[in-house]
Coordinates of C-alpha atoms in Angstrom, one line a residue:
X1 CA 92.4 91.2 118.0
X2 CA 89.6 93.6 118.2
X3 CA 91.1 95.3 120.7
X4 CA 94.0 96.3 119.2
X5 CA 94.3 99.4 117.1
X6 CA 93.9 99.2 113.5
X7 CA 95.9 100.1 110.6
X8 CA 96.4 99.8 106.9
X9 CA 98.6 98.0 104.5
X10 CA 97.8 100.1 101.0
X11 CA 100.5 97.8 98.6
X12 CA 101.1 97.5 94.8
X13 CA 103.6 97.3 92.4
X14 CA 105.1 100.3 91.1
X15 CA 102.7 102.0 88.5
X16 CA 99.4 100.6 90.6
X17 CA 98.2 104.1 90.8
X18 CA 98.7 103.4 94.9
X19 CA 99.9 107.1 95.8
X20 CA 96.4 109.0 94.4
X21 CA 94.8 106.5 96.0
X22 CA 95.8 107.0 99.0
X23 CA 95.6 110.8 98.7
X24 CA 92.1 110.2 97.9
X25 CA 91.1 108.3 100.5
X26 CA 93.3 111.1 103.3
X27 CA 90.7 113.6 102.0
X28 CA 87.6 111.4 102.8
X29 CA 89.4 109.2 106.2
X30 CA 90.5 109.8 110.0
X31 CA 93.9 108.3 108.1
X32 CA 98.0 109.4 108.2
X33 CA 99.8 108.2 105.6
X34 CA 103.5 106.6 106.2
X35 CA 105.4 106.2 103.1
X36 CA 106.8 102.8 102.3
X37 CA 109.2 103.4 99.5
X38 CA 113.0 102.4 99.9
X39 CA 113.5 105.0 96.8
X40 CA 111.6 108.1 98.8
X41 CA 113.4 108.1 101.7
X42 CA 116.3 110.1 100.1
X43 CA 116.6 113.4 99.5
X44 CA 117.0 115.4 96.3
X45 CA 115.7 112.2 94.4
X46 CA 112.1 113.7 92.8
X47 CA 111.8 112.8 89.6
X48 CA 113.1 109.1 89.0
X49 CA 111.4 107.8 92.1
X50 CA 107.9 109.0 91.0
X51 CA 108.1 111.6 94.3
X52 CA 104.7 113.2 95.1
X53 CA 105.3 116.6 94.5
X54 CA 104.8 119.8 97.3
X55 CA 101.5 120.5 96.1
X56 CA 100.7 116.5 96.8
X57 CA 102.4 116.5 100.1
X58 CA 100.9 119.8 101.5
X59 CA 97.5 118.3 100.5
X60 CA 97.9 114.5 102.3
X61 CA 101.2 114.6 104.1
X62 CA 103.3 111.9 103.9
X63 CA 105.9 110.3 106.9
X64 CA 109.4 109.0 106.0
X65 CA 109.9 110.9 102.9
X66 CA 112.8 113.0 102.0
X67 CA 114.9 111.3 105.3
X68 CA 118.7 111.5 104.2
X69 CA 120.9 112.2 101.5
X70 CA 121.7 109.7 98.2
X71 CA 125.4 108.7 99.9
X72 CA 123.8 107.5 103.4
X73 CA 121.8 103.9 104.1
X74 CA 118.2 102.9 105.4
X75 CA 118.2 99.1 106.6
X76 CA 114.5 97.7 106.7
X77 CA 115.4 97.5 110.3
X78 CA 115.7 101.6 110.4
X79 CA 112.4 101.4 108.7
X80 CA 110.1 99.0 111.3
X81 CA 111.9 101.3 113.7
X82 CA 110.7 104.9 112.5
X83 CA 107.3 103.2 111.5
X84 CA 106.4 101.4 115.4
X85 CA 107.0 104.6 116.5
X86 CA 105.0 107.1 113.7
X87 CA 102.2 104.3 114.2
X88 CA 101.8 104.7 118.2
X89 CA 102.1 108.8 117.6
X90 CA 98.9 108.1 115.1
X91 CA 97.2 106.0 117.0
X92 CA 97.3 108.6 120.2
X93 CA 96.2 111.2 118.1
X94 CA 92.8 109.3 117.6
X95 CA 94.1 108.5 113.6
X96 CA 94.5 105.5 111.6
X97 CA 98.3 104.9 110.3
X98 CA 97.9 103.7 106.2
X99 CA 100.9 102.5 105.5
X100 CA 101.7 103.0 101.5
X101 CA 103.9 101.8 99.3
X102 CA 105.7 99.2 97.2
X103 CA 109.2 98.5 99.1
X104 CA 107.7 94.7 99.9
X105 CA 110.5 93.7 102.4
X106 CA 109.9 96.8 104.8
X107 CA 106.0 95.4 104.6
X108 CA 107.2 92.1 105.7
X109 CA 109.7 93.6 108.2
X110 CA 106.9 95.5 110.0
X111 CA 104.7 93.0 110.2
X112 CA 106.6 90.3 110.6
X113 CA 109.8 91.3 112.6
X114 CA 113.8 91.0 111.6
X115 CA 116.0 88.5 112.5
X116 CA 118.9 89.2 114.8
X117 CA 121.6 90.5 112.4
X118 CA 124.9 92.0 113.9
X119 CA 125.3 95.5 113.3
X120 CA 127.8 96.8 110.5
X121 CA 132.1 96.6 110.8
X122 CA 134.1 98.7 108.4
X123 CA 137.0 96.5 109.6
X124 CA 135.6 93.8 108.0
X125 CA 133.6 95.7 105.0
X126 CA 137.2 97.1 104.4
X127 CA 139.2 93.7 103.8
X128 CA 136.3 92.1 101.8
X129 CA 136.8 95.4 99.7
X130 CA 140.3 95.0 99.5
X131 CA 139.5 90.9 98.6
X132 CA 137.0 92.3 95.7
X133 CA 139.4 94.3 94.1
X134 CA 141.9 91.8 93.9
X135 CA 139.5 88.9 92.5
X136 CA 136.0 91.2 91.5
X137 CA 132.9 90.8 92.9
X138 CA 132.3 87.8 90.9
X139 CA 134.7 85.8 93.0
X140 CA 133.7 87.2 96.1
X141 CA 130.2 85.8 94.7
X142 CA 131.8 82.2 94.0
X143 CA 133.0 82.4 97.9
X144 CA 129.4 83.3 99.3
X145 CA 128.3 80.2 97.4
X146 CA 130.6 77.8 98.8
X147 CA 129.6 79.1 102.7
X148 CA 125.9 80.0 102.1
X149 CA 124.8 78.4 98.7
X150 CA 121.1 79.3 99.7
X151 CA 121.7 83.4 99.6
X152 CA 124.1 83.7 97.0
X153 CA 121.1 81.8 94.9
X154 CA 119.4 84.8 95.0
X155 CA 121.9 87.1 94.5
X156 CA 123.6 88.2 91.3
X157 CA 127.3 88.4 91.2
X158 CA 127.6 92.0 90.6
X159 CA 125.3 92.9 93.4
X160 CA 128.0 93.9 95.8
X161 CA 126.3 95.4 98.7
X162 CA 124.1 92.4 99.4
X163 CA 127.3 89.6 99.0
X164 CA 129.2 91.6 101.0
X165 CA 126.6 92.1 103.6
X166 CA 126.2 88.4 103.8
X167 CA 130.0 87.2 104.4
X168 CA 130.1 90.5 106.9
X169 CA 127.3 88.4 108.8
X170 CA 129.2 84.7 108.2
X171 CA 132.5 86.4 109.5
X172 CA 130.7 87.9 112.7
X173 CA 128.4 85.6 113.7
X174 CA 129.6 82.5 112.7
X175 CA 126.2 82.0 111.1
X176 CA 124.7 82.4 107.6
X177 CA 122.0 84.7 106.2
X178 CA 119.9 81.7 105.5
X179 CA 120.6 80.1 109.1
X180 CA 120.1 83.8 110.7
X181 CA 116.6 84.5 108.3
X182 CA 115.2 80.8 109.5
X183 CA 115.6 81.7 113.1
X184 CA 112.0 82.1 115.1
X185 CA 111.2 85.7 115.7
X186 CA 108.3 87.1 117.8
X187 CA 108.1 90.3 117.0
X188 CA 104.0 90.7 116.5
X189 CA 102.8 93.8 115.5
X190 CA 100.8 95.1 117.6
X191 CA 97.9 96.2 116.0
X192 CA 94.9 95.0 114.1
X193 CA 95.7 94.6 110.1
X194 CA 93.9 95.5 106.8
X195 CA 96.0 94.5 103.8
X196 CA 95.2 95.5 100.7
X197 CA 97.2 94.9 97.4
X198 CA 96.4 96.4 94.4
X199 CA 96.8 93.9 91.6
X200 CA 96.2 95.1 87.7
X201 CA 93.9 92.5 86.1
X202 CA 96.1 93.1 82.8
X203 CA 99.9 93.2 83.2
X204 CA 99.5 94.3 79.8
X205 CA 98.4 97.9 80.6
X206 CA 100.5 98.0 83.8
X207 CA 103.7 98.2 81.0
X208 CA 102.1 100.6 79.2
X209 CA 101.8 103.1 82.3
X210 CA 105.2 101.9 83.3
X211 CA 106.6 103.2 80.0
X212 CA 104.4 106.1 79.9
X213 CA 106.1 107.3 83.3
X214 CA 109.3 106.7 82.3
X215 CA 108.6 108.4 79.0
X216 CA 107.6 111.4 81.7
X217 CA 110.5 111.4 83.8
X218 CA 112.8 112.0 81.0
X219 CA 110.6 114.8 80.1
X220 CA 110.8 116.4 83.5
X221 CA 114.6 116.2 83.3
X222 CA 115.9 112.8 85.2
X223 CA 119.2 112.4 83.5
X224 CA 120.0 116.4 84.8
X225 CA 118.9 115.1 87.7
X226 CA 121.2 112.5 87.9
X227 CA 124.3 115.1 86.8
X228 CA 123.4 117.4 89.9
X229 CA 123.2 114.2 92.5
X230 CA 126.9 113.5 91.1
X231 CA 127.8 116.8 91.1
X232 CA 126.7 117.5 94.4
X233 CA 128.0 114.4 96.0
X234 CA 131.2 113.2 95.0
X235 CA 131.3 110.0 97.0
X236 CA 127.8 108.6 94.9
X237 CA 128.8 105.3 93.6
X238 CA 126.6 102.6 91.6
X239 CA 127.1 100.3 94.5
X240 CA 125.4 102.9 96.6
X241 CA 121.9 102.0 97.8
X242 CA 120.0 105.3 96.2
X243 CA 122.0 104.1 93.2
X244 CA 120.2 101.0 93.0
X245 CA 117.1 102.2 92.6
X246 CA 115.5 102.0 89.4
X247 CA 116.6 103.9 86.6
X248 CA 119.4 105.9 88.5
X249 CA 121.6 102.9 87.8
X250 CA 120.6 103.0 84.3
X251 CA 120.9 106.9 84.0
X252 CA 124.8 106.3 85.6
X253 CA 125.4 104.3 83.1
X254 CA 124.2 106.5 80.3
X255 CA 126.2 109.3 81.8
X256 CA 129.0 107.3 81.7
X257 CA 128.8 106.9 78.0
X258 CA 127.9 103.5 78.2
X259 CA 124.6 104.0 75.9
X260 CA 122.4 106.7 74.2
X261 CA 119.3 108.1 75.6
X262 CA 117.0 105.6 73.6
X263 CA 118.9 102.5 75.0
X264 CA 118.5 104.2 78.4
X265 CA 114.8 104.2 78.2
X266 CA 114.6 100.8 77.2
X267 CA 116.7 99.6 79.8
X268 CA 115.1 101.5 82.2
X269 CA 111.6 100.9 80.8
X270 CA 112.6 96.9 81.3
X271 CA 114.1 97.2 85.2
X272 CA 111.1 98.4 85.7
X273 CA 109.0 96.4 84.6
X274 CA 110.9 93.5 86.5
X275 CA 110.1 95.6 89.8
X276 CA 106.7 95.2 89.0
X277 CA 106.9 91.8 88.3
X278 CA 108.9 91.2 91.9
X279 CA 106.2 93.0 94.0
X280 CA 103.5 91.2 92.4
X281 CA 105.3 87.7 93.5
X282 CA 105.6 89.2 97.0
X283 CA 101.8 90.2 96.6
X284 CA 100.9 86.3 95.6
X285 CA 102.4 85.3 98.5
X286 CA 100.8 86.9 101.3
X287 CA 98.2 86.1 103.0
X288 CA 94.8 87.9 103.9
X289 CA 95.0 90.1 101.3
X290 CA 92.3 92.2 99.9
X291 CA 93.1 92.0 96.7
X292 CA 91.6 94.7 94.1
X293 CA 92.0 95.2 90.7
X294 CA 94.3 98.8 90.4
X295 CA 92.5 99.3 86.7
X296 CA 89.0 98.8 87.6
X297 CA 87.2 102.7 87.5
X298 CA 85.7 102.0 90.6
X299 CA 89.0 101.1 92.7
X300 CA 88.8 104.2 94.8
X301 CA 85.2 103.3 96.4
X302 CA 86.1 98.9 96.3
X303 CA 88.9 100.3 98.5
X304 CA 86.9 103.3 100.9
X305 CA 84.3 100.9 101.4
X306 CA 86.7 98.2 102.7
X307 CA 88.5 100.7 105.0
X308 CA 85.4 102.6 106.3
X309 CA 84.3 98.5 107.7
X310 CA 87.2 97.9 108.6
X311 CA 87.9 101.0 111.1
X312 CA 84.4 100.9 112.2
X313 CA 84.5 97.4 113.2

């Protein structure tokens, strides 16, 4: 292990405080940063995904931000593809990739490799379209149960994208997504690992910077944000990956006169919070961790201190 080149895991849930951090420590460490949000990878979406702004970026430069528009896809297997190869361009420079973010399946992904999934076919996508509008998405849900009970567990009936993606697999393969996930894969990474995971000692005042962000997106403008996204691309559907992020589902909905602004807060205040609640469950579960608590005044030299070992080990 000590011969292999290291690099940095910088994780939290969303709120943690993890993107000044890591511009902190850029200032201070032979370090490149490599975004790992699922939200910043899309263009033209600032505000509701808590975007470091130009002045942040010209200052500590981040990879895989701002990578295609809201209407297009990014697999976690696009992801541990762009990363390997960002990470090996870092390395040759003489740097130190830090890897930063919350999106906890692209962490696994990269460290851990993907299972052999077959590539994407509209042919199929198509009739299980046709199927869903003929008996809803709920009933498409009901048939992923009866072939893979273990995946449509975890899946809620109107998440359309994933229970589609799973009987696309079934009908290709022959296989399940549970059968396909448990399959042994050796995909190492190559390198020598620091994780860290930034975990608030009080969930309590983790909601309360939740809602004060939220309170600040709407201030910056998010819902006209949302109205130019639909404006400028006709084809952007709730089903639609950048659509799933948080709050941009919520804001749809507003805009489709489902609720007022106050019940659009709350809503998006809550989704939020259960994020945060997800990554930290993905955070209790890895292993190796250094763990550090995000509220403590002193996290910025806890963390430097860790990093400046770890690279001079």
């Amino acid at each position: 292990m000590s011969s292999l080149p290291p690099t940095i895991f910088l994780m939290g849930p969303t709120a943690s405080g993890k993107t000044g951090l890591a511009v902190e420590l850029y200032q201070h460490l032979p370090i490149e940063l490599i975004s790992v949000d699922s939200a910043l990878v899309f263009k033209e979406m600032d505000i509701g995904t808590a975007k470091p702004d130009a002045a942040t970026l010209a200052q500590a430069p981040h990879h895989l931000i701002d990578l295609i528009p809201p209407i297009e896809v990014y697999s976690a297997a696009n992801f541990r593809n762009d990363a390997l190869k960002l990470m090996a361009e870092i390395t040759a420079r003489g740097k130190v990739p830090l890897l930063v973010g919350g999106t906890m399946l692209y962490f696994k992904a990269l460290q851990g490799g993907l299972s052999a999934l077959p590539e994407a076919d509209p042919a199929i996508r198509a009739k299980l379209d046709t199927e869903a509008a003929q008996i809803g998405w709920t009933g498409v849900h009901a048939k992923l149960s009866k072939i893979d009970p273990a995946t449509a567990a975890r899946l809620q009936p109107s998440d359309a994208q994933r229970i589609q993606r799973a009987l696309e697999v079934f009908e290709i393969s022959g296989k399940t997504m549970t059968e396909l996930h448990q399959a042994p894969v050796n995909n190492e990474l190559p390198y020598r690992l620091l994780k860290i995971a930034l975990v608030p000692s009080d969930r309590k005042v983790l909601h309360e910077r939740i809602a004060l962000r939220f309170d600040d997106m709407l201030q910056q403008g998010f819902v006209d944000e949302v109205k130019g996204l639909l404006s400028a691309y006709p084809k952007l559907k709730p089903e639609l990956p950048s659509m799933r992020c948080v709050g941009y589902r919520q804001a749809l909905e507003h805009l489709a006169g489902d609720y007022d602004v106050a019940e659009l807060r709350d809503r998006g205040i809550f989704a939020t919070r259960q994020l945060a609640k997800r990554q930290l469950t993905w955070l209790r579960g890895m292993d190796d961790t250094f763990e550090v608590d995000c509220l403590n005044p002193n996290v910025y030299q806890l963390v430097f201190n860790e990093i400046k070992q770890f690279i001079k080990n």
